[in-house]
């Protein structure tokens, strides 16, 4: 579903990603953990070209997205993204936030888009907030709306960039619940996270990243119990 | 028979020989120039600010790292920057006189048009910087969220960035228009009969400086206050939708 080949990313002289080769399969939930500065977010952001890879290739459903001729907007419709800071549009209410892209990009009628939006709001448990503006919502509610907004484009892959890192502790769970449900429905997901419980419980595969590389990967349950690499052990000894 | 100088009353100064008409006509001219240059300035400002924030890099096909400067060169942003630097770095009066004596030196055109263009070009540079700061001051996450949903650049600007930027820049834009109105008081230099020149004419006829100048100051003050008041209402209305 996603194939990454020899991915490098440099910011000026800073070499952030130093060669990543991975394949992510349909329906898989890949959790990416690692110390800060290890390139987790940059890696994720290359997959929908929020960052331009410096070198290497990425295929999403057989389309080479690093090819300059590829229409990246078409790809992004299939690859939803959820951000650490939610990034809801503050000048639009919840319903408008969710329906804007389906109406303008996918050319859905307003009625179709709103019907779909209400279904998604039910799914994230926030139907009653449809006409509120984002500044009236809690962090957890904002993030659930952001997930609904991404899902409204009916993506085949969802990228989560530290979706609970900006949340107060008591709101983390409500967001993780939504993500878990999504995983159970068979959504292909890549999740950069610091939530070890979530990684262990929901992840099908875990990437441990350090210094711009995936240095260890496998079934999260195994890695948590029996990490092979020294750096992985060191990391777990600090966070668990 | 006019008395003049020390012994004149206010009504004699302004009503005698219908001298107040200098102020009425001057006011009309000043407002006309301001409106015209505001429209031109806003138009230029929007275009130039878009130039400055554009990602246009026609030489990006050059991959040689030693020519990195060239491959990331944005001619639109460069032109915009030159324009802003020149306009902001030279006095408006010089620009006005250049427009009148040089650009329109051999072309007959109404003074209101010449002044409107000169002040429009002048104001455009300031407005461009105001708009650019407003757009660049927005959270980058807004653009990213829209782009991640598959919205193209133009659509993102139109639906996400500009509506938010407008709210942010409105106060700065209001003060720019106030400055513009006051700035037009130098059009007397090209022989135009604006409000300021009206006061000058009255002074010349009556030998009284105080009353006409205070009258003009009060008119400017009244205009800017009324404008500020109404824009304040607009700003509050916009905040409600947040």
GROMACS .gro file of C-alpha atoms in nm:
model
  482
    1UNK     CA    1   0.000   0.000   0.000
    2UNK     CA    2   0.284   0.235   0.089
    3UNK     CA    3   0.636   0.160  -0.019
    4UNK     CA    4   0.928   0.373   0.090
    5UNK     CA    5   1.268   0.340  -0.070
    6UNK     CA    6   1.590   0.495   0.051
    7UNK     CA    7   1.415   0.801   0.194
    8UNK     CA    8   1.640   1.090   0.290
    9UNK     CA    9   1.549   1.432   0.415
   10UNK     CA   10   1.780   1.721   0.483
   11UNK     CA   11   1.692   2.062   0.624
   12UNK     CA   12   1.987   2.262   0.499
   13UNK     CA   13   2.286   2.087   0.649
   14UNK     CA   14   2.077   1.896   0.903
   15UNK     CA   15   2.037   1.537   0.793
   16UNK     CA   16   1.708   1.429   0.950
   17UNK     CA   17   1.617   1.108   0.764
   18UNK     CA   18   1.907   0.887   0.670
   19UNK     CA   19   1.769   0.620   0.446
   20UNK     CA   20   1.440   0.452   0.527
   21UNK     CA   21   1.318   0.144   0.338
   22UNK     CA   22   0.981   0.015   0.450
   23UNK     CA   23   0.656  -0.124   0.325
   24UNK     CA   24   0.320  -0.073   0.489
   25UNK     CA   25   0.036  -0.307   0.403
   26UNK     CA   26  -0.335  -0.261   0.366
   27UNK     CA   27  -0.512  -0.249   0.701
   28UNK     CA   28  -0.194  -0.235   0.900
   29UNK     CA   29  -0.152  -0.009   1.202
   30UNK     CA   30   0.208   0.102   1.225
   31UNK     CA   31   0.310   0.291   1.536
   32UNK     CA   32   0.628   0.494   1.526
   33UNK     CA   33   0.809   0.570   1.848
   34UNK     CA   34   1.148   0.704   1.937
   35UNK     CA   35   1.324   0.990   2.111
   36UNK     CA   36   1.248   1.346   2.006
   37UNK     CA   37   1.456   1.462   1.713
   38UNK     CA   38   1.477   1.109   1.574
   39UNK     CA   39   1.283   1.208   1.261
   40UNK     CA   40   0.948   1.041   1.336
   41UNK     CA   41   0.732   1.335   1.238
   42UNK     CA   42   0.944   1.421   0.937
   43UNK     CA   43   0.914   1.062   0.818
   44UNK     CA   44   0.537   1.075   0.852
   45UNK     CA   45   0.516   1.414   0.682
   46UNK     CA   46   0.707   1.287   0.381
   47UNK     CA   47   0.434   1.031   0.311
   48UNK     CA   48   0.187   1.297   0.198
   49UNK     CA   49   0.465   1.532   0.092
   50UNK     CA   50   0.405   1.788   0.362
   51UNK     CA   51   0.784   1.771   0.353
   52UNK     CA   52   0.963   1.725   0.023
   53UNK     CA   53   1.194   1.424   0.043
   54UNK     CA   54   1.551   1.517  -0.046
   55UNK     CA   55   1.620   1.175  -0.194
   56UNK     CA   56   1.443   0.844  -0.238
   57UNK     CA   57   1.104   0.731  -0.351
   58UNK     CA   58   0.763   0.679  -0.197
   59UNK     CA   59   0.480   0.489  -0.363
   60UNK     CA   60   0.127   0.526  -0.236
   61UNK     CA   61  -0.100   0.264  -0.390
   62UNK     CA   62   0.137   0.220  -0.678
   63UNK     CA   63   0.174   0.592  -0.751
   64UNK     CA   64   0.518   0.740  -0.712
   65UNK     CA   65   0.443   1.054  -0.511
   66UNK     CA   66   0.800   1.180  -0.529
   67UNK     CA   67   0.766   1.215  -0.906
   68UNK     CA   68   0.720   1.589  -0.977
   69UNK     CA   69   0.455   1.502  -1.235
   70UNK     CA   70   0.233   1.336  -0.977
   71UNK     CA   71  -0.069   1.543  -0.881
   72UNK     CA   72  -0.007   1.559  -0.510
   73UNK     CA   73  -0.353   1.697  -0.434
   74UNK     CA   74  -0.507   1.379  -0.572
   75UNK     CA   75  -0.283   1.168  -0.348
   76UNK     CA   76  -0.358   1.378  -0.042
   77UNK     CA   77  -0.728   1.305  -0.086
   78UNK     CA   78  -0.646   0.942  -0.019
   79UNK     CA   79  -0.407   1.011   0.269
   80UNK     CA   80  -0.569   1.181   0.567
   81UNK     CA   81  -0.358   1.357   0.826
   82UNK     CA   82  -0.419   1.447   1.188
   83UNK     CA   83  -0.190   1.703   1.352
   84UNK     CA   84  -0.063   1.753   1.702
   85UNK     CA   85  -0.223   2.096   1.724
   86UNK     CA   86  -0.550   1.996   1.555
   87UNK     CA   87  -0.537   2.288   1.309
   88UNK     CA   88  -0.912   2.330   1.287
   89UNK     CA   89  -1.017   2.633   1.086
   90UNK     CA   90  -1.113   2.888   1.353
   91UNK     CA   91  -1.336   3.097   1.126
   92UNK     CA   92  -1.564   2.805   1.043
   93UNK     CA   93  -1.798   2.603   1.259
   94UNK     CA   94  -1.750   2.231   1.307
   95UNK     CA   95  -1.980   2.133   1.023
   96UNK     CA   96  -1.808   2.374   0.783
   97UNK     CA   97  -1.469   2.246   0.892
   98UNK     CA   98  -1.570   1.895   0.797
   99UNK     CA   99  -1.760   1.968   0.477
  100UNK     CA  100  -1.532   2.228   0.316
  101UNK     CA  101  -1.292   1.991   0.143
  102UNK     CA  102  -1.556   1.735   0.035
  103UNK     CA  103  -1.762   2.014  -0.122
  104UNK     CA  104  -1.478   2.210  -0.282
  105UNK     CA  105  -1.238   1.932  -0.371
  106UNK     CA  106  -1.458   1.629  -0.420
  107UNK     CA  107  -1.745   1.839  -0.555
  108UNK     CA  108  -2.001   1.678  -0.329
  109UNK     CA  109  -2.330   1.862  -0.291
  110UNK     CA  110  -2.378   2.045   0.037
  111UNK     CA  111  -2.650   1.798   0.141
  112UNK     CA  112  -2.437   1.492   0.070
  113UNK     CA  113  -2.138   1.640   0.249
  114UNK     CA  114  -2.342   1.737   0.554
  115UNK     CA  115  -2.508   1.399   0.576
  116UNK     CA  116  -2.167   1.237   0.568
  117UNK     CA  117  -2.039   1.489   0.824
  118UNK     CA  118  -2.318   1.404   1.068
  119UNK     CA  119  -2.238   1.034   1.033
  120UNK     CA  120  -1.878   1.108   1.119
  121UNK     CA  121  -1.978   1.331   1.409
  122UNK     CA  122  -2.182   1.040   1.543
  123UNK     CA  123  -1.880   0.822   1.509
  124UNK     CA  124  -1.663   1.056   1.716
  125UNK     CA  125  -1.954   1.127   1.951
  126UNK     CA  126  -1.986   1.499   1.883
  127UNK     CA  127  -2.304   1.541   1.681
  128UNK     CA  128  -2.429   1.807   1.922
  129UNK     CA  129  -2.126   2.026   1.850
  130UNK     CA  130  -2.194   2.055   1.475
  131UNK     CA  131  -2.270   2.426   1.485
  132UNK     CA  132  -2.011   2.529   1.743
  133UNK     CA  133  -1.695   2.715   1.656
  134UNK     CA  134  -1.364   2.547   1.743
  135UNK     CA  135  -1.278   2.792   2.022
  136UNK     CA  136  -1.575   2.659   2.218
  137UNK     CA  137  -1.437   2.303   2.217
  138UNK     CA  138  -1.196   2.124   2.449
  139UNK     CA  139  -0.869   1.988   2.314
  140UNK     CA  140  -0.999   1.634   2.299
  141UNK     CA  141  -1.310   1.746   2.117
  142UNK     CA  142  -1.102   1.948   1.871
  143UNK     CA  143  -0.888   1.648   1.791
  144UNK     CA  144  -1.190   1.424   1.740
  145UNK     CA  145  -1.333   1.683   1.502
  146UNK     CA  146  -0.998   1.695   1.321
  147UNK     CA  147  -1.015   1.318   1.278
  148UNK     CA  148  -1.370   1.345   1.146
  149UNK     CA  149  -1.257   1.618   0.906
  150UNK     CA  150  -0.982   1.397   0.767
  151UNK     CA  151  -1.218   1.099   0.739
  152UNK     CA  152  -1.470   1.307   0.544
  153UNK     CA  153  -1.243   1.279   0.241
  154UNK     CA  154  -1.276   0.899   0.271
  155UNK     CA  155  -0.901   0.841   0.280
  156UNK     CA  156  -0.750   0.497   0.251
  157UNK     CA  157  -0.458   0.578   0.478
  158UNK     CA  158  -0.454   0.792   0.791
  159UNK     CA  159  -0.142   0.958   0.927
  160UNK     CA  160  -0.141   1.070   1.290
  161UNK     CA  161   0.134   1.308   1.396
  162UNK     CA  162   0.146   1.293   1.777
  163UNK     CA  163  -0.231   1.331   1.800
  164UNK     CA  164  -0.248   1.333   2.180
  165UNK     CA  165   0.070   1.521   2.268
  166UNK     CA  166  -0.100   1.859   2.303
  167UNK     CA  167  -0.387   1.727   2.512
  168UNK     CA  168  -0.454   1.745   2.883
  169UNK     CA  169  -0.414   1.395   3.030
  170UNK     CA  170  -0.784   1.341   3.091
  171UNK     CA  171  -0.860   1.397   2.723
  172UNK     CA  172  -0.610   1.156   2.579
  173UNK     CA  173  -0.835   0.856   2.618
  174UNK     CA  174  -1.131   0.988   2.420
  175UNK     CA  175  -0.904   1.049   2.122
  176UNK     CA  176  -0.730   0.713   2.149
  177UNK     CA  177  -1.069   0.540   2.165
  178UNK     CA  178  -1.167   0.692   1.833
  179UNK     CA  179  -0.836   0.588   1.680
  180UNK     CA  180  -0.872   0.238   1.815
  181UNK     CA  181  -1.215   0.205   1.667
  182UNK     CA  182  -1.079   0.322   1.335
  183UNK     CA  183  -0.803   0.061   1.350
  184UNK     CA  184  -1.056  -0.211   1.422
  185UNK     CA  185  -1.252  -0.110   1.114
  186UNK     CA  186  -0.946  -0.192   0.909
  187UNK     CA  187  -0.809   0.154   0.833
  188UNK     CA  188  -0.445   0.160   0.730
  189UNK     CA  189  -0.279   0.386   0.985
  190UNK     CA  190   0.061   0.528   1.066
  191UNK     CA  191   0.078   0.680   1.412
  192UNK     CA  192   0.364   0.877   1.562
  193UNK     CA  193   0.296   0.865   1.932
  194UNK     CA  194   0.431   0.868   2.286
  195UNK     CA  195   0.139   0.661   2.413
  196UNK     CA  196   0.308   0.330   2.482
  197UNK     CA  197  -0.015   0.166   2.597
  198UNK     CA  198  -0.180   0.250   2.270
  199UNK     CA  199   0.122   0.135   2.071
  200UNK     CA  200   0.120  -0.199   2.244
  201UNK     CA  201  -0.252  -0.256   2.231
  202UNK     CA  202  -0.346  -0.127   1.886
  203UNK     CA  203  -0.029  -0.141   1.682
  204UNK     CA  204   0.026  -0.427   1.441
  205UNK     CA  205   0.384  -0.327   1.389
  206UNK     CA  206   0.613  -0.092   1.571
  207UNK     CA  207   0.893   0.115   1.425
  208UNK     CA  208   1.153   0.233   1.669
  209UNK     CA  209   1.334   0.530   1.517
  210UNK     CA  210   1.656   0.690   1.624
  211UNK     CA  211   1.889   0.927   1.442
  212UNK     CA  212   1.690   0.929   1.117
  213UNK     CA  213   1.656   0.554   1.077
  214UNK     CA  214   1.417   0.278   1.171
  215UNK     CA  215   1.656   0.080   1.386
  216UNK     CA  216   1.416  -0.185   1.512
  217UNK     CA  217   1.075  -0.304   1.415
  218UNK     CA  218   0.832  -0.583   1.475
  219UNK     CA  219   0.524  -0.681   1.672
  220UNK     CA  220   0.492  -0.420   1.949
  221UNK     CA  221   0.415  -0.685   2.208
  222UNK     CA  222   0.746  -0.857   2.139
  223UNK     CA  223   0.952  -0.542   2.120
  224UNK     CA  224   0.819  -0.405   2.446
  225UNK     CA  225   0.906  -0.725   2.627
  226UNK     CA  226   1.223  -0.811   2.449
  227UNK     CA  227   1.390  -0.525   2.261
  228UNK     CA  228   1.698  -0.632   2.069
  229UNK     CA  229   1.881  -0.308   2.005
  230UNK     CA  230   2.065  -0.129   2.284
  231UNK     CA  231   1.910   0.203   2.198
  232UNK     CA  232   1.561   0.057   2.207
  233UNK     CA  233   1.631  -0.092   2.548
  234UNK     CA  234   1.766   0.238   2.673
  235UNK     CA  235   1.460   0.424   2.545
  236UNK     CA  236   1.215   0.181   2.704
  237UNK     CA  237   1.403   0.187   3.031
  238UNK     CA  238   1.336   0.561   3.041
  239UNK     CA  239   0.973   0.573   2.930
  240UNK     CA  240   0.820   0.258   3.074
  241UNK     CA  241  -1.563   9.635   0.221
  242UNK     CA  242  -1.365   9.363   0.395
  243UNK     CA  243  -1.191   9.431   0.717
  244UNK     CA  244  -0.888   9.213   0.753
  245UNK     CA  245  -0.623   9.092   0.993
  246UNK     CA  246  -0.665   9.129   1.368
  247UNK     CA  247  -1.010   9.273   1.366
  248UNK     CA  248  -1.190   9.007   1.160
  249UNK     CA  249  -1.456   8.789   1.318
  250UNK     CA  250  -1.478   8.416   1.247
  251UNK     CA  251  -1.789   8.461   1.037
  252UNK     CA  252  -1.618   8.729   0.831
  253UNK     CA  253  -1.316   8.503   0.777
  254UNK     CA  254  -1.516   8.207   0.651
  255UNK     CA  255  -1.841   8.353   0.520
  256UNK     CA  256  -1.708   8.671   0.365
  257UNK     CA  257  -1.690   8.631  -0.013
  258UNK     CA  258  -1.805   8.272   0.046
  259UNK     CA  259  -1.456   8.175   0.144
  260UNK     CA  260  -1.585   7.857   0.310
  261UNK     CA  261  -1.631   7.726  -0.043
  262UNK     CA  262  -1.253   7.683  -0.060
  263UNK     CA  263  -1.287   7.433   0.222
  264UNK     CA  264  -1.593   7.260   0.076
  265UNK     CA  265  -1.430   7.216  -0.264
  266UNK     CA  266  -1.101   7.125  -0.103
  267UNK     CA  267  -1.270   6.865   0.110
  268UNK     CA  268  -1.432   6.712  -0.194
  269UNK     CA  269  -1.096   6.696  -0.366
  270UNK     CA  270  -0.917   6.547  -0.065
  271UNK     CA  271  -1.179   6.279  -0.019
  272UNK     CA  272  -1.172   6.201  -0.391
  273UNK     CA  273  -0.795   6.160  -0.398
  274UNK     CA  274  -0.801   5.950  -0.082
  275UNK     CA  275  -1.072   5.719  -0.214
  276UNK     CA  276  -0.903   5.681  -0.551
  277UNK     CA  277  -0.562   5.611  -0.403
  278UNK     CA  278  -0.709   5.374  -0.144
  279UNK     CA  279  -0.861   5.166  -0.425
  280UNK     CA  280  -0.539   5.171  -0.628
  281UNK     CA  281  -0.329   5.108  -0.318
  282UNK     CA  282  -0.540   4.813  -0.210
  283UNK     CA  283  -0.525   4.662  -0.557
  284UNK     CA  284  -0.147   4.703  -0.579
  285UNK     CA  285  -0.105   4.592  -0.218
  286UNK     CA  286  -0.288   4.264  -0.271
  287UNK     CA  287  -0.096   4.181  -0.589
  288UNK     CA  288   0.243   4.277  -0.449
  289UNK     CA  289   0.190   4.088  -0.123
  290UNK     CA  290   0.094   3.778  -0.322
  291UNK     CA  291   0.412   3.825  -0.526
  292UNK     CA  292   0.615   3.841  -0.206
  293UNK     CA  293   0.476   3.525  -0.053
  294UNK     CA  294   0.462   3.331  -0.379
  295UNK     CA  295   0.670   3.018  -0.427
  296UNK     CA  296   0.747   3.097  -0.790
  297UNK     CA  297   1.093   2.958  -0.870
  298UNK     CA  298   1.132   2.936  -1.247
  299UNK     CA  299   1.495   2.823  -1.222
  300UNK     CA  300   1.431   2.532  -0.990
  301UNK     CA  301   1.527   2.294  -1.272
  302UNK     CA  302   1.888   2.394  -1.206
  303UNK     CA  303   2.007   2.131  -0.964
  304UNK     CA  304   2.372   2.231  -0.937
  305UNK     CA  305   2.416   2.304  -0.564
  306UNK     CA  306   2.663   2.582  -0.641
  307UNK     CA  307   2.384   2.770  -0.815
  308UNK     CA  308   2.143   2.729  -0.525
  309UNK     CA  309   2.087   3.106  -0.513
  310UNK     CA  310   1.968   3.100  -0.872
  311UNK     CA  311   1.757   2.788  -0.845
  312UNK     CA  312   1.565   2.931  -0.551
  313UNK     CA  313   1.543   3.280  -0.705
  314UNK     CA  314   1.187   3.414  -0.712
  315UNK     CA  315   1.161   3.701  -0.962
  316UNK     CA  316   0.814   3.799  -0.847
  317UNK     CA  317   0.922   3.833  -0.485
  318UNK     CA  318   1.232   4.020  -0.598
  319UNK     CA  319   1.036   4.277  -0.799
  320UNK     CA  320   0.793   4.321  -0.512
  321UNK     CA  321   1.074   4.378  -0.267
  322UNK     CA  322   1.241   4.639  -0.487
  323UNK     CA  323   0.913   4.823  -0.524
  324UNK     CA  324   0.846   4.825  -0.150
  325UNK     CA  325   1.201   4.935  -0.072
  326UNK     CA  326   1.197   5.227  -0.316
  327UNK     CA  327   0.853   5.352  -0.223
  328UNK     CA  328   0.904   5.329   0.150
  329UNK     CA  329   1.251   5.469   0.128
  330UNK     CA  330   1.166   5.793  -0.052
  331UNK     CA  331   0.939   6.082   0.052
  332UNK     CA  332   0.584   6.077  -0.079
  333UNK     CA  333   0.632   6.438  -0.188
  334UNK     CA  334   0.917   6.340  -0.418
  335UNK     CA  335   0.706   6.062  -0.564
  336UNK     CA  336   0.415   6.301  -0.618
  337UNK     CA  337   0.630   6.561  -0.792
  338UNK     CA  338   0.795   6.295  -1.009
  339UNK     CA  339   0.452   6.172  -1.110
  340UNK     CA  340   0.336   6.523  -1.196
  341UNK     CA  341   0.643   6.672  -1.364
  342UNK     CA  342   0.803   6.362  -1.516
  343UNK     CA  343   0.557   6.079  -1.571
  344UNK     CA  344   0.269   6.309  -1.660
  345UNK     CA  345   0.505   6.587  -1.769
  346UNK     CA  346   0.386   6.594  -2.127
  347UNK     CA  347   0.045   6.441  -2.079
  348UNK     CA  348  -0.249   6.651  -1.974
  349UNK     CA  349  -0.445   6.473  -1.704
  350UNK     CA  350  -0.673   6.589  -1.423
  351UNK     CA  351  -0.474   6.652  -1.106
  352UNK     CA  352  -0.701   6.424  -0.907
  353UNK     CA  353  -0.599   6.135  -1.132
  354UNK     CA  354  -0.228   6.214  -1.111
  355UNK     CA  355  -0.243   6.251  -0.734
  356UNK     CA  356  -0.458   5.939  -0.700
  357UNK     CA  357  -0.206   5.732  -0.891
  358UNK     CA  358   0.091   5.876  -0.701
  359UNK     CA  359  -0.064   5.819  -0.359
  360UNK     CA  360  -0.203   5.483  -0.471
  361UNK     CA  361   0.143   5.360  -0.567
  362UNK     CA  362   0.279   5.499  -0.242
  363UNK     CA  363   0.013   5.344  -0.025
  364UNK     CA  364   0.032   5.013  -0.214
  365UNK     CA  365   0.378   4.948  -0.075
  366UNK     CA  366   0.264   4.993   0.284
  367UNK     CA  367  -0.053   4.791   0.228
  368UNK     CA  368   0.149   4.511   0.068
  369UNK     CA  369   0.363   4.487   0.380
  370UNK     CA  370   0.057   4.492   0.605
  371UNK     CA  371  -0.106   4.210   0.409
  372UNK     CA  372   0.214   4.008   0.391
  373UNK     CA  373   0.267   4.034   0.765
  374UNK     CA  374  -0.095   3.933   0.822
  375UNK     CA  375  -0.066   3.625   0.606
  376UNK     CA  376   0.274   3.519   0.731
  377UNK     CA  377   0.162   3.573   1.088
  378UNK     CA  378  -0.100   3.303   1.055
  379UNK     CA  379  -0.030   2.959   1.196
  380UNK     CA  380   0.141   2.745   0.934
  381UNK     CA  381  -0.076   2.457   1.053
  382UNK     CA  382  -0.374   2.621   0.884
  383UNK     CA  383  -0.216   2.588   0.543
  384UNK     CA  384  -0.095   2.238   0.621
  385UNK     CA  385  -0.437   2.121   0.735
  386UNK     CA  386  -0.601   2.251   0.419
  387UNK     CA  387  -0.332   2.113   0.190
  388UNK     CA  388  -0.343   1.775   0.364
  389UNK     CA  389  -0.710   1.753   0.269
  390UNK     CA  390  -0.613   1.781  -0.096
  391UNK     CA  391  -0.700   2.149  -0.135
  392UNK     CA  392  -0.479   2.322  -0.393
  393UNK     CA  393  -0.280   2.635  -0.304
  394UNK     CA  394  -0.527   2.886  -0.449
  395UNK     CA  395  -0.824   2.727  -0.278
  396UNK     CA  396  -0.636   2.722   0.051
  397UNK     CA  397  -0.560   3.092   0.019
  398UNK     CA  398  -0.918   3.178  -0.072
  399UNK     CA  399  -1.108   2.976   0.188
  400UNK     CA  400  -0.862   2.947   0.474
  401UNK     CA  401  -0.584   3.204   0.473
  402UNK     CA  402  -0.737   3.523   0.336
  403UNK     CA  403  -1.052   3.522   0.552
  404UNK     CA  404  -0.836   3.488   0.863
  405UNK     CA  405  -0.577   3.736   0.742
  406UNK     CA  406  -0.839   4.002   0.668
  407UNK     CA  407  -0.953   4.001   1.028
  408UNK     CA  408  -0.597   4.029   1.150
  409UNK     CA  409  -0.489   4.312   0.925
  410UNK     CA  410  -0.800   4.526   0.946
  411UNK     CA  411  -0.675   4.750   1.230
  412UNK     CA  412  -0.345   4.815   1.050
  413UNK     CA  413  -0.532   4.880   0.727
  414UNK     CA  414  -0.757   5.133   0.900
  415UNK     CA  415  -0.459   5.328   1.026
  416UNK     CA  416  -0.302   5.314   0.680
  417UNK     CA  417  -0.613   5.476   0.531
  418UNK     CA  418  -0.607   5.743   0.799
  419UNK     CA  419  -0.244   5.815   0.719
  420UNK     CA  420  -0.334   5.826   0.351
  421UNK     CA  421  -0.607   6.085   0.405
  422UNK     CA  422  -0.368   6.310   0.596
  423UNK     CA  423  -0.085   6.247   0.352
  424UNK     CA  424  -0.291   6.387   0.066
  425UNK     CA  425  -0.255   6.732   0.226
  426UNK     CA  426   0.065   6.776   0.024
  427UNK     CA  427  -0.112   6.779  -0.314
  428UNK     CA  428  -0.101   7.158  -0.303
  429UNK     CA  429   0.254   7.114  -0.431
  430UNK     CA  430   0.121   7.022  -0.773
  431UNK     CA  431  -0.129   7.305  -0.763
  432UNK     CA  432  -0.430   7.099  -0.668
  433UNK     CA  433  -0.698   7.266  -0.458
  434UNK     CA  434  -0.741   7.033  -0.165
  435UNK     CA  435  -0.851   7.103   0.189
  436UNK     CA  436  -0.508   7.223   0.294
  437UNK     CA  437  -0.477   7.453  -0.004
  438UNK     CA  438  -0.825   7.582   0.077
  439UNK     CA  439  -0.705   7.693   0.418
  440UNK     CA  440  -0.404   7.852   0.257
  441UNK     CA  441  -0.621   8.051   0.019
  442UNK     CA  442  -0.827   8.181   0.306
  443UNK     CA  443  -0.512   8.277   0.492
  444UNK     CA  444  -0.381   8.461   0.191
  445UNK     CA  445  -0.703   8.663   0.156
  446UNK     CA  446  -0.759   8.738   0.523
  447UNK     CA  447  -0.408   8.738   0.665
  448UNK     CA  448  -0.541   8.510   0.936
  449UNK     CA  449  -0.355   8.182   0.985
  450UNK     CA  450  -0.505   8.052   1.305
  451UNK     CA  451  -0.871   8.009   1.217
  452UNK     CA  452  -0.839   7.846   0.874
  453UNK     CA  453  -0.568   7.605   0.992
  454UNK     CA  454  -0.761   7.505   1.302
  455UNK     CA  455  -1.070   7.458   1.086
  456UNK     CA  456  -0.880   7.226   0.854
  457UNK     CA  457  -0.729   7.035   1.146
  458UNK     CA  458  -1.076   6.986   1.292
  459UNK     CA  459  -1.215   6.864   0.961
  460UNK     CA  460  -0.934   6.605   0.930
  461UNK     CA  461  -0.986   6.502   1.290
  462UNK     CA  462  -1.360   6.465   1.238
  463UNK     CA  463  -1.314   6.256   0.923
  464UNK     CA  464  -1.062   6.019   1.078
  465UNK     CA  465  -1.269   5.984   1.396
  466UNK     CA  466  -1.586   5.897   1.206
  467UNK     CA  467  -1.392   5.649   0.992
  468UNK     CA  468  -1.228   5.490   1.296
  469UNK     CA  469  -1.566   5.465   1.467
  470UNK     CA  470  -1.730   5.280   1.180
  471UNK     CA  471  -1.435   5.048   1.128
  472UNK     CA  472  -1.449   4.970   1.500
  473UNK     CA  473  -1.806   4.847   1.451
  474UNK     CA  474  -1.698   4.634   1.156
  475UNK     CA  475  -1.410   4.487   1.358
  476UNK     CA  476  -1.638   4.396   1.647
  477UNK     CA  477  -1.885   4.232   1.408
  478UNK     CA  478  -1.604   4.021   1.263
  479UNK     CA  479  -1.482   3.915   1.605
  480UNK     CA  480  -1.827   3.779   1.683
  481UNK     CA  481  -1.792   3.509   1.421
  482UNK     CA  482  -1.478   3.375   1.585
   0.00000   0.00000   0.00000
